[in-house]
Tab-separated table of C-alpha atoms in Angstrom:
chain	number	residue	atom	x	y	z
A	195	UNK	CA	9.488	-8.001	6.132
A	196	UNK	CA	7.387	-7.756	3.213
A	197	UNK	CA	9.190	-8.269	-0.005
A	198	UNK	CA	8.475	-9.603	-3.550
A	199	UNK	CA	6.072	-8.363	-6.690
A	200	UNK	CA	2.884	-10.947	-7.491
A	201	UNK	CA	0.332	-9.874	-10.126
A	202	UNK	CA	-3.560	-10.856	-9.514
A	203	UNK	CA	-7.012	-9.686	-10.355
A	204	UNK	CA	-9.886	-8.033	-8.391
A	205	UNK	CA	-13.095	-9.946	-9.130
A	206	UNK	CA	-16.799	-8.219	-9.519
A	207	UNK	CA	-17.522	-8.256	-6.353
A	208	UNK	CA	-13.879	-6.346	-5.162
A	209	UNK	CA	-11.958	-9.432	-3.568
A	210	UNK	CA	-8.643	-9.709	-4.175
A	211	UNK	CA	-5.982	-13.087	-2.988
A	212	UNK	CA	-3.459	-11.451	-0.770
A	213	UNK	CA	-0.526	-13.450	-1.829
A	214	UNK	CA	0.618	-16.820	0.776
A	215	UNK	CA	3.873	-14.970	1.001
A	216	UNK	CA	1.748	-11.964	2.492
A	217	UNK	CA	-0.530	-13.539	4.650
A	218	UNK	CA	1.207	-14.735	7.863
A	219	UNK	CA	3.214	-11.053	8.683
A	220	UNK	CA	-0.280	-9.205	7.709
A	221	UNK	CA	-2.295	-11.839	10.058
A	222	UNK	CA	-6.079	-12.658	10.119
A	223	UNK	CA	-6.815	-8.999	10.015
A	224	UNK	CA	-4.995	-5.619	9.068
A	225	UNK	CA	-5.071	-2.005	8.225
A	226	UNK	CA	-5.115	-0.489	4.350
A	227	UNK	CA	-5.408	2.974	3.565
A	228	UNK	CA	-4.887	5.412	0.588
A	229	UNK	CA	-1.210	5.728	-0.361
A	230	UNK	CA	1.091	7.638	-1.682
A	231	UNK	CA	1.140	7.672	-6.125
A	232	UNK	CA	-2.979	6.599	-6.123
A	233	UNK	CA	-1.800	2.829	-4.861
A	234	UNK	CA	-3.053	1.588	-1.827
A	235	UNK	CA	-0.939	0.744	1.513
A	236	UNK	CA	-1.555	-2.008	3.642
A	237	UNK	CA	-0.290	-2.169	7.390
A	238	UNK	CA	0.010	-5.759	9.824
A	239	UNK	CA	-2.292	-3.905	13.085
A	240	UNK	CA	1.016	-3.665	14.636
A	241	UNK	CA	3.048	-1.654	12.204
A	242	UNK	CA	0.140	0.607	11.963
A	243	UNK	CA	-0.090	1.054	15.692
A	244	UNK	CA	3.451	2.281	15.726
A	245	UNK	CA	2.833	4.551	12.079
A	246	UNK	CA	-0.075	6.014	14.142
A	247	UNK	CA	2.217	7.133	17.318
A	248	UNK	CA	4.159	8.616	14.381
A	249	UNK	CA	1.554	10.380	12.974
A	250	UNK	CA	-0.150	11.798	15.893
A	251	UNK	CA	3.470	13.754	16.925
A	252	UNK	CA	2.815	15.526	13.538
A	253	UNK	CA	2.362	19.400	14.945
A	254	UNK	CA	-1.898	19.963	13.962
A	255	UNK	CA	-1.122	23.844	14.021
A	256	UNK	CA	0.454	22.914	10.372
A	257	UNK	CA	-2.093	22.916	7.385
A	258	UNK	CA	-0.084	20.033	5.699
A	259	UNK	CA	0.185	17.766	8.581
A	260	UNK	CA	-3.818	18.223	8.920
A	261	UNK	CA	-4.209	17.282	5.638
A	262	UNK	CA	-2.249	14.460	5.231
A	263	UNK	CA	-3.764	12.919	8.392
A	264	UNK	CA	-7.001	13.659	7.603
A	265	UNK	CA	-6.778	12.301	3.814
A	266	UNK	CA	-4.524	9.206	5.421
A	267	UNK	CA	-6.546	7.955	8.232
A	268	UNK	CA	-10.575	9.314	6.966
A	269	UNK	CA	-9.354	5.948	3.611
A	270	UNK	CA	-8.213	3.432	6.946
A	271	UNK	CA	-9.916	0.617	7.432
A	272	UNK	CA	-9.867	-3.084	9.008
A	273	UNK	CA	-10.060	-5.805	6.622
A	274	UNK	CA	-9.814	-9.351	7.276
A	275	UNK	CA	-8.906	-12.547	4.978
A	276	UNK	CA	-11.775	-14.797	3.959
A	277	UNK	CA	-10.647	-18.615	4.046
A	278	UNK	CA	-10.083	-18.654	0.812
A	279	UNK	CA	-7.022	-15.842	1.494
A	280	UNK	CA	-8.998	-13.004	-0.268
A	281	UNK	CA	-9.754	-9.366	1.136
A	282	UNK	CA	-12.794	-7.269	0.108
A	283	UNK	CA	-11.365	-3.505	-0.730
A	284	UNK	CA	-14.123	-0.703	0.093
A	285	UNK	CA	-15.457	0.873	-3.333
A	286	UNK	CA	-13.451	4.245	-2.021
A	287	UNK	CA	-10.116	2.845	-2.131
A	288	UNK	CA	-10.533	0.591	-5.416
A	289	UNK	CA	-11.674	4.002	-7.032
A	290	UNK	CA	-8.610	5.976	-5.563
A	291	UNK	CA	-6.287	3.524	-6.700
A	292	UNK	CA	-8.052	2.715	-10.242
A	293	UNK	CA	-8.336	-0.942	-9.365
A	294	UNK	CA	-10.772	-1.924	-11.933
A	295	UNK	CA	-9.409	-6.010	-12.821
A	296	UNK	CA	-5.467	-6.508	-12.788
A	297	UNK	CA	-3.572	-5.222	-10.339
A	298	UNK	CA	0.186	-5.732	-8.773
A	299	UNK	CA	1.039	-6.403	-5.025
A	300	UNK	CA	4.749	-5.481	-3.629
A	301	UNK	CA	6.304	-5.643	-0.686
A	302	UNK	CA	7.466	-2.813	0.576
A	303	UNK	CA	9.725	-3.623	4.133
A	304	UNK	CA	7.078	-3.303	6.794
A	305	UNK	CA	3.938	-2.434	4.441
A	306	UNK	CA	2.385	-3.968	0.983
A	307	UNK	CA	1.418	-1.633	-1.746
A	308	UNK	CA	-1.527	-2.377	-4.208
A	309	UNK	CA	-1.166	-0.899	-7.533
A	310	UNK	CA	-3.155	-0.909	-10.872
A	311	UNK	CA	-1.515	-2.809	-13.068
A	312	UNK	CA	-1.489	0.094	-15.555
A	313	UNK	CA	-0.125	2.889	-13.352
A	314	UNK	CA	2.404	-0.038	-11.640
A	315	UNK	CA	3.700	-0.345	-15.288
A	316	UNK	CA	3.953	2.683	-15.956
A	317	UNK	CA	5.694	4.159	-12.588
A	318	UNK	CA	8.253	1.441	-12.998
A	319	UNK	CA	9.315	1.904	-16.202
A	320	UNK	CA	9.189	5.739	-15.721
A	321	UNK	CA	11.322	4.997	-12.477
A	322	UNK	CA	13.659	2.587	-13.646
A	323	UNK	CA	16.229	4.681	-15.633
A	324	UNK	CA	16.665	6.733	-12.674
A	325	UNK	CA	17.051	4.501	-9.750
A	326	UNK	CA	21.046	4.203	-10.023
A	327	UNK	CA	20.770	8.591	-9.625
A	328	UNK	CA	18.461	8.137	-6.565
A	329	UNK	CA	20.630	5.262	-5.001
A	330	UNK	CA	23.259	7.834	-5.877
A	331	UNK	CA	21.323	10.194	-3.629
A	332	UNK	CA	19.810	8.974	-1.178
A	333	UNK	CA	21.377	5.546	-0.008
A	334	UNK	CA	24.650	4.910	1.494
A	335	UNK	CA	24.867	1.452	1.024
A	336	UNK	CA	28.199	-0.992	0.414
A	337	UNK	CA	26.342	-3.222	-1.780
């Protein structure tokens, strides 16, 4: 389970440290993709597997399921750590995420989400006043 917030940069050449925390439930290589609120997801190979078997039962009759798969899977790719624990991100995805320098990495249960810093700060503080009214909502939880 991925869980946890960690701040780092992406250097010139587009490398950014996957946090230790990260590393051993992601593996050598995984899967990251365009997600949802211009971050970027990132999958271990077998959580995507099973988020593929998902996605392929979507009905392709459907204009929306077609575009969501197409505009989900046509930003996948593999990427693998270096030894120094760094991944290179594709010049597509650090565009359609606005990942210029800083950036935040969460853990998000079975995924991790890059975010620019910027848009990271901003969601959560535009998010933060109304989490109790989504909890509210959407959770059923005896905390």
């Amino acid at each position: 389970m991925f869980m946890g917030e960690y701040r780092h940069t992406v250097d010139d050449k587009g490398r950014l440290i996957v946090p230790v925390k990260f590393r051993e439930s992601l593996g050598h290589s995984f899967i990251i993709t365009r997600g949802l609120d211009h971050c970027l997801f990132a999958y271990p190979c077998s959580e995507w597997t099973q988020l593929e078997q998902k996605l392929k039962t979507l009905p392709f009759t459907k204009a929306d399921a077609r575009k969501f798969t197409r505009f989900f899977f046509s930003g996948a790719c593999e990427v693998d750590l270096d030894k120094q624990g760094r991944i290179l991100l594709p010049a597509n995805l650090r565009d359609y995420a606005q990942l210029k320098k800083d950036c935040v990495i969460i853990g998000v249960s079975t995924r991790i989400e890059i975010w620019c810093k910027d848009r990271w700060d901003d969601y959560y503080a535009s998010s933060e006043d109304s989490f109790n009214e989504i909890a509210e909502s959407i959770v059923d939880l005896d905390l």
